[in-house]
Each structure stands twice: as C-alpha cells, then as structure tokens.
PDB file of C-alpha atoms in Angstrom:
ATOM      1  CA  MET A   1       0.000   0.000   0.000  1.00 71.00           C
ATOM      2  CA  GLY A   2       1.141   3.558  -0.684  1.00 82.00           C
ATOM      3  CA  LYS A   3       2.017   6.171   1.914  1.00 87.00           C
ATOM      4  CA  ASN A   4      -0.804   8.224   3.395  1.00 84.00           C
ATOM      5  CA  TYR A   5       0.078  11.930   3.141  1.00 87.00           C
ATOM      6  CA  ARG A   6      -3.005  13.260   4.930  1.00 85.00           C
ATOM      7  CA  ASN A   7      -2.480  15.440   7.978  1.00 88.00           C
ATOM      8  CA  ARG A   8      -5.726  14.339   9.587  1.00 85.00           C
ATOM      9  CA  SER A   9      -8.013  11.357   9.455  1.00 83.00           C
ATOM     10  CA  SER A  10     -11.017  11.267   7.181  1.00 83.00           C
ATOM     11  CA  VAL A  11     -14.371  12.115   8.761  1.00 88.00           C
ATOM     12  CA  VAL A  12     -16.347  10.547   5.926  1.00 89.00           C
ATOM     13  CA  GLU A  13     -16.315   7.035   4.578  1.00 88.00           C
ATOM     14  CA  VAL A  14     -17.052   6.778   0.863  1.00 90.00           C
ATOM     15  CA  PRO A  15     -19.479   3.959   0.036  1.00 92.00           C
ATOM     16  CA  LYS A  16     -18.056   0.934  -1.769  1.00 93.00           C
ATOM     17  CA  ARG A  17     -20.828   1.004  -4.368  1.00 95.00           C
ATOM     18  CA  ALA A  18     -21.374   4.500  -5.689  1.00 94.00           C
ATOM     19  CA  PHE A  19     -24.745   3.946  -7.377  1.00 96.00           C
ATOM     20  CA  GLU A  20     -26.607   1.542  -5.095  1.00 96.00           C
ATOM     21  CA  LYS A  21     -30.222   2.632  -5.549  1.00 97.00           C
ATOM     22  CA  ASP A  22     -31.534   1.650  -2.102  1.00 97.00           C
ATOM     23  CA  ARG A  23     -28.771   3.524  -0.281  1.00 96.00           C
ATOM     24  CA  LEU A  24     -29.117   6.595  -2.527  1.00 97.00           C
ATOM     25  CA  ASP A  25     -32.873   6.725  -1.921  1.00 97.00           C
ATOM     26  CA  ALA A  26     -32.416   6.327   1.852  1.00 96.00           C
ATOM     27  CA  GLU A  27     -29.803   9.121   1.901  1.00 96.00           C
ATOM     28  CA  MET A  28     -32.088  11.447  -0.071  1.00 97.00           C
ATOM     29  CA  LYS A  29     -34.936  10.804   2.386  1.00 97.00           C
ATOM     30  CA  ILE A  30     -32.692  11.695   5.322  1.00 97.00           C
ATOM     31  CA  LEU A  31     -31.401  14.778   3.480  1.00 96.00           C
ATOM     32  CA  GLY A  32     -34.938  16.044   2.932  1.00 96.00           C
ATOM     33  CA  LYS A  33     -36.307  15.194   6.366  1.00 97.00           C
ATOM     34  CA  TYR A  34     -33.464  16.776   8.354  1.00 97.00           C
ATOM     35  CA  GLY A  35     -32.604  19.636   5.944  1.00 96.00           C
ATOM     36  CA  LEU A  36     -28.993  18.652   5.336  1.00 96.00           C
ATOM     37  CA  LYS A  37     -26.665  20.455   2.947  1.00 95.00           C
ATOM     38  CA  ASN A  38     -25.169  17.392   1.263  1.00 95.00           C
ATOM     39  CA  LYS A  39     -24.686  13.651   1.581  1.00 95.00           C
ATOM     40  CA  ARG A  40     -21.340  14.152   3.308  1.00 95.00           C
ATOM     41  CA  GLU A  41     -23.275  15.088   6.455  1.00 95.00           C
ATOM     42  CA  VAL A  42     -25.156  11.771   6.345  1.00 96.00           C
ATOM     43  CA  ARG A  43     -21.959   9.817   5.741  1.00 95.00           C
ATOM     44  CA  ARG A  44     -20.194  11.598   8.606  1.00 95.00           C
ATOM     45  CA  VAL A  45     -22.931  10.498  11.002  1.00 96.00           C
ATOM     46  CA  ASN A  46     -22.778   7.018   9.508  1.00 95.00           C
ATOM     47  CA  LEU A  47     -19.047   6.805  10.249  1.00 95.00           C
ATOM     48  CA  VAL A  48     -19.504   7.948  13.866  1.00 95.00           C
ATOM     49  CA  LEU A  49     -22.292   5.412  14.266  1.00 96.00           C
ATOM     50  CA  SER A  50     -20.182   2.590  12.845  1.00 95.00           C
ATOM     51  CA  LYS A  51     -17.290   3.481  15.180  1.00 95.00           C
ATOM     52  CA  LEU A  52     -19.639   3.419  18.186  1.00 96.00           C
ATOM     53  CA  ARG A  53     -21.059   0.059  17.122  1.00 96.00           C
ATOM     54  CA  LYS A  54     -17.581  -1.369  16.529  1.00 97.00           C
ATOM     55  CA  ALA A  55     -16.445  -0.335  20.021  1.00 96.00           C
ATOM     56  CA  ALA A  56     -19.576  -1.891  21.538  1.00 97.00           C
ATOM     57  CA  ARG A  57     -19.095  -5.142  19.558  1.00 97.00           C
ATOM     58  CA  GLU A  58     -15.477  -5.440  20.699  1.00 97.00           C
ATOM     59  CA  LEU A  59     -16.502  -4.890  24.326  1.00 97.00           C
ATOM     60  CA  LEU A  60     -19.296  -7.454  24.045  1.00 96.00           C
ATOM     61  CA  THR A  61     -16.781 -10.135  23.011  1.00 96.00           C
ATOM     62  CA  LEU A  62     -15.000  -9.727  26.382  1.00 96.00           C
ATOM     63  CA  ALA A  63     -16.161 -11.484  29.551  1.00 96.00           C
ATOM     64  CA  GLU A  64     -18.824  -9.822  31.739  1.00 94.00           C
ATOM     65  CA  ASP A  65     -16.396  -9.201  34.623  1.00 95.00           C
ATOM     66  CA  ASP A  66     -13.454  -8.074  32.471  1.00 95.00           C
ATOM     67  CA  PRO A  67     -12.127  -4.726  33.852  1.00 96.00           C
ATOM     68  CA  LYS A  68     -11.680  -3.305  30.322  1.00 96.00           C
ATOM     69  CA  ARG A  69     -15.311  -4.095  29.451  1.00 96.00           C
ATOM     70  CA  ILE A  70     -16.569  -2.603  32.690  1.00 96.00           C
ATOM     71  CA  PHE A  71     -14.515   0.612  32.457  1.00 96.00           C
ATOM     72  CA  GLU A  72     -14.778   1.328  28.709  1.00 96.00           C
ATOM     73  CA  GLY A  73     -18.382   0.100  28.545  1.00 96.00           C
ATOM     74  CA  ALA A  74     -19.424   2.513  31.277  1.00 96.00           C
ATOM     75  CA  ALA A  75     -17.623   5.372  29.489  1.00 96.00           C
ATOM     76  CA  LEU A  76     -19.330   4.528  26.178  1.00 96.00           C
ATOM     77  CA  MET A  77     -22.742   4.341  27.827  1.00 96.00           C
ATOM     78  CA  ARG A  78     -22.151   7.621  29.671  1.00 96.00           C
ATOM     79  CA  ARG A  79     -21.305   9.315  26.376  1.00 96.00           C
ATOM     80  CA  CYS A  80     -24.517   8.019  24.777  1.00 96.00           C
ATOM     81  CA  PHE A  81     -26.610   9.130  27.773  1.00 97.00           C
ATOM     82  CA  ARG A  82     -25.047  12.605  27.759  1.00 96.00           C
ATOM     83  CA  LEU A  83     -25.744  13.074  24.038  1.00 96.00           C
ATOM     84  CA  GLY A  84     -29.316  11.823  24.474  1.00 95.00           C
ATOM     85  CA  LEU A  85     -28.859   8.879  22.110  1.00 96.00           C
ATOM     86  CA  LEU A  86     -29.978   6.416  24.790  1.00 96.00           C
ATOM     87  CA  SER A  87     -32.266   6.828  27.771  1.00 94.00           C
ATOM     88  CA  GLU A  88     -31.153   5.924  31.300  1.00 92.00           C
ATOM     89  CA  SER A  89     -33.306   2.764  31.198  1.00 94.00           C
ATOM     90  CA  GLU A  90     -31.346   1.471  28.177  1.00 93.00           C
ATOM     91  CA  ASN A  91     -28.268   0.697  30.273  1.00 92.00           C
ATOM     92  CA  LYS A  92     -26.674  -2.138  28.252  1.00 93.00           C
ATOM     93  CA  LEU A  93     -24.092  -2.276  25.473  1.00 93.00           C
ATOM     94  CA  ASP A  94     -26.624  -4.150  23.310  1.00 95.00           C
ATOM     95  CA  TYR A  95     -28.651  -0.951  22.924  1.00 96.00           C
ATOM     96  CA  ILE A  96     -25.671   0.792  21.256  1.00 96.00           C
ATOM     97  CA  LEU A  97     -25.853  -1.788  18.474  1.00 96.00           C
ATOM     98  CA  GLY A  98     -29.459  -0.685  17.874  1.00 95.00           C
ATOM     99  CA  LEU A  99     -28.641   3.016  17.337  1.00 96.00           C
ATOM    100  CA  THR A 100     -29.731   4.464  13.987  1.00 96.00           C
ATOM    101  CA  ILE A 101     -29.003   7.568  11.902  1.00 96.00           C
ATOM    102  CA  PRO A 102     -32.333   9.273  12.829  1.00 96.00           C
ATOM    103  CA  LYS A 103     -31.399   9.037  16.545  1.00 96.00           C
ATOM    104  CA  PHE A 104     -28.257  11.082  15.800  1.00 96.00           C
ATOM    105  CA  MET A 105     -30.098  13.515  13.520  1.00 97.00           C
ATOM    106  CA  GLU A 106     -32.639  14.268  16.259  1.00 96.00           C
ATOM    107  CA  ARG A 107     -29.815  15.513  18.517  1.00 97.00           C
ATOM    108  CA  ARG A 108     -28.442  18.033  15.988  1.00 97.00           C
ATOM    109  CA  LEU A 109     -28.860  21.716  16.862  1.00 97.00           C
ATOM    110  CA  GLN A 110     -30.779  22.288  13.630  1.00 97.00           C
ATOM    111  CA  THR A 111     -33.448  19.728  14.581  1.00 97.00           C
ATOM    112  CA  VAL A 112     -33.605  20.834  18.222  1.00 97.00           C
ATOM    113  CA  VAL A 113     -34.146  24.488  17.193  1.00 96.00           C
ATOM    114  CA  LEU A 114     -37.063  23.453  14.969  1.00 96.00           C
ATOM    115  CA  ARG A 115     -38.564  21.167  17.614  1.00 94.00           C
ATOM    116  CA  ASN A 116     -38.349  23.780  20.415  1.00 92.00           C
ATOM    117  CA  ASN A 117     -40.220  26.512  18.481  1.00 82.00           C
ATOM    118  CA  PHE A 118     -37.564  29.176  17.994  1.00 85.00           C
ATOM    119  CA  SER A 119     -39.799  30.836  15.395  1.00 87.00           C
ATOM    120  CA  ALA A 120     -38.293  28.544  12.735  1.00 92.00           C
ATOM    121  CA  ARG A 121     -40.900  27.906  10.065  1.00 94.00           C
ATOM    122  CA  SER A 122     -39.118  24.868   8.615  1.00 95.00           C
ATOM    123  CA  ILE A 123     -36.016  22.724   9.048  1.00 96.00           C
ATOM    124  CA  HIS A 124     -34.307  24.859   6.383  1.00 96.00           C
ATOM    125  CA  HIS A 125     -35.231  28.076   8.203  1.00 96.00           C
ATOM    126  CA  ALA A 126     -33.769  26.603  11.403  1.00 96.00           C
ATOM    127  CA  ARG A 127     -30.492  25.996   9.555  1.00 97.00           C
ATOM    128  CA  ILE A 128     -30.467  29.607   8.310  1.00 96.00           C
ATOM    129  CA  LEU A 129     -31.102  30.971  11.832  1.00 96.00           C
ATOM    130  CA  ILE A 130     -28.099  29.003  13.086  1.00 97.00           C
ATOM    131  CA  ARG A 131     -25.787  29.963  10.208  1.00 97.00           C
ATOM    132  CA  GLN A 132     -26.703  33.652  10.588  1.00 95.00           C
ATOM    133  CA  LYS A 133     -25.645  33.538  14.265  1.00 95.00           C
ATOM    134  CA  HIS A 134     -29.067  34.023  15.839  1.00 95.00           C
ATOM    135  CA  ILE A 135     -28.753  30.993  18.152  1.00 96.00           C
ATOM    136  CA  ARG A 136     -26.568  30.435  21.207  1.00 95.00           C
ATOM    137  CA  VAL A 137     -26.111  27.441  23.505  1.00 96.00           C
ATOM    138  CA  GLY A 138     -25.448  28.693  27.005  1.00 94.00           C
ATOM    139  CA  LYS A 139     -23.168  31.708  26.543  1.00 94.00           C
ATOM    140  CA  GLN A 140     -21.533  30.276  23.419  1.00 95.00           C
ATOM    141  CA  LEU A 141     -22.698  31.544  20.010  1.00 96.00           C
ATOM    142  CA  VAL A 142     -23.045  28.480  17.748  1.00 96.00           C
ATOM    143  CA  ASN A 143     -23.255  28.740  13.967  1.00 96.00           C
ATOM    144  CA  VAL A 144     -22.804  25.043  13.133  1.00 97.00           C
ATOM    145  CA  PRO A 145     -26.097  23.253  12.345  1.00 97.00           C
ATOM    146  CA  SER A 146     -24.535  19.823  12.997  1.00 96.00           C
ATOM    147  CA  PHE A 147     -23.637  20.747  16.604  1.00 97.00           C
ATOM    148  CA  MET A 148     -24.610  17.775  18.789  1.00 97.00           C
ATOM    149  CA  VAL A 149     -26.754  19.088  21.654  1.00 97.00           C
ATOM    150  CA  ARG A 150     -26.260  17.386  24.997  1.00 97.00           C
ATOM    151  CA  VAL A 151     -29.281  16.655  27.162  1.00 96.00           C
ATOM    152  CA  ASP A 152     -28.223  19.095  29.911  1.00 96.00           C
ATOM    153  CA  ARG A 153     -27.548  21.887  27.376  1.00 95.00           C
ATOM    154  CA  GLU A 154     -30.892  21.576  25.573  1.00 94.00           C
ATOM    155  CA  LYS A 155     -32.615  23.950  27.991  1.00 94.00           C
ATOM    156  CA  GLN A 156     -29.842  26.549  27.522  1.00 95.00           C
ATOM    157  CA  ILE A 157     -30.539  27.092  23.809  1.00 96.00           C
ATOM    158  CA  ASP A 158     -31.722  30.644  23.208  1.00 94.00           C
ATOM    159  CA  PHE A 159     -31.463  33.542  20.794  1.00 94.00           C
ATOM    160  CA  ALA A 160     -28.125  35.352  20.799  1.00 94.00           C
ATOM    161  CA  THR A 161     -27.979  38.637  22.693  1.00 92.00           C
ATOM    162  CA  THR A 162     -26.675  40.390  19.558  1.00 92.00           C
ATOM    163  CA  SER A 163     -29.492  39.020  17.404  1.00 92.00           C
ATOM    164  CA  PRO A 164     -32.482  41.232  16.519  1.00 91.00           C
ATOM    165  CA  LEU A 165     -34.644  38.210  17.341  1.00 89.00           C
ATOM    166  CA  GLY A 166     -33.176  38.091  20.857  1.00 86.00           C
ATOM    167  CA  GLY A 167     -33.653  41.764  21.716  1.00 86.00           C
ATOM    168  CA  GLY A 168     -30.431  43.047  20.195  1.00 85.00           C
ATOM    169  CA  ARG A 169     -29.946  45.901  17.752  1.00 87.00           C
ATOM    170  CA  PRO A 170     -32.599  45.951  14.994  1.00 89.00           C
ATOM    171  CA  GLY A 171     -31.618  44.599  11.598  1.00 87.00           C
ATOM    172  CA  ARG A 172     -30.571  46.666   8.600  1.00 90.00           C
ATOM    173  CA  THR A 173     -34.032  46.836   7.020  1.00 91.00           C
ATOM    174  CA  ALA A 174     -35.770  47.626  10.320  1.00 91.00           C
ATOM    175  CA  ARG A 175     -33.360  50.487  10.979  1.00 92.00           C
ATOM    176  CA  LYS A 176     -33.863  51.797   7.449  1.00 93.00           C
ATOM    177  CA  ASN A 177     -37.672  51.689   7.770  1.00 94.00           C
ATOM    178  CA  ALA A 178     -37.545  53.331  11.204  1.00 93.00           C
ATOM    179  CA  LYS A 179     -35.387  56.150   9.828  1.00 92.00           C
ATOM    180  CA  ARG A 180     -37.758  56.676   6.902  1.00 93.00           C
ATOM    181  CA  ASN A 181     -40.845  56.705   9.174  1.00 93.00           C
ATOM    182  CA  LYS A 182     -39.175  59.116  11.574  1.00 88.00           C
ATOM    183  CA  GLY A 183     -38.315  61.467   8.705  1.00 78.00           C
ATOM    184  CA  GLY A 184     -41.886  61.303   7.346  1.00 62.00           C
ATOM    185  CA  ASP A 185     -43.442  62.391  10.695  1.00 56.00           C
ATOM    186  CA  ASP A 186     -41.543  65.727  10.778  1.00 47.00           C
ATOM    187  CA  GLU A 187     -43.118  67.096   7.569  1.00 47.00           C
TER     188      GLU A 187
END
C-alpha cells in the first residue's frame, strides 16, 4: 500500500458502491427530512455510528467481569446518555448496536431548534437561523447546524444577545424603515 500523506483522518467514509439505488434513496430521504446540505453530512454520522457500534461489539466479546469491558463500557454508555442517544433505562451495550441515523439527527442543533419553536418555520429556516448567528447554547454563540446538543444543554438554547430576534440591535431593514418613518413624521 502507498504512503498516506493526509495530515488528519477522514471524517467521511465513501461507500463501496457508488450507485446503489436503495442507499441513494435512503440518503435522499434523510437529506430532505433533516434539511442537510449534502450527503457528506449523512456519511459523517454514519461513520460515527459505525465506530460506536464497533467499540460496543469489541466490548461485548470480552467477559462480563473483564475490567476493560466494565470501564470502557461505562464510558461509552455515559457518552450516549449525555448526548441523548440512549435513555437511562437502556443501560446495556446491546442498545448501542441498535442506534440508527435518525437518533443522531434528532440531537443536531438544527433539529432541536425546529422542535423547540424558535420561530423557525421549517427545518431549512432553522439551519439559516443558526448559520446567521441568531442561536446560542449557554453563553456560546453556535453557527454550526450539525452541533450535537447534549441533554443538559438543551434547555440553555436561546437567541443570541446580539441578534435582533433576541432583543439586540434591529436589523438593517428595520433600521432603514424606522429612519424613513421618523423622517416622514416631521413634515
């Protein structure tokens, strides 16, 4: 094999069959439902999901009382609980094998903003609100729609203080209209 000259690892795994109709149709459905920009976003989630499943499979091959299985299994489960992929009642490694792409997509900031009624009219509008820096998580301004929202941070999502939607300075058009109306009252 040749030398790998990449500085960082790949975050996307290219499918082995480029034109497999079932996979293409499934990807298009996910793209439309969750308002994604391109198929790379689906494939990125797919890679994360496959890595999680692989780790769980390797831990399941070890004995029940193996210290590695106990320690790493608990860490893997804690990560899934914190991201909201699994509920506290699903406290076994077997449940990680049952995770699906929609479970991950439901935890994206874009989907959470739409679900929590931040005046987003559609999934695409939610993406625009995030990209235009109207949304913050805690005190941090987030403009990445694929930001994975943790369960404890979900209640801290709000409009940015600098955003006109969050009580900040009015937008360009609003200021222009206000100036015009103010000038019209003097005459």
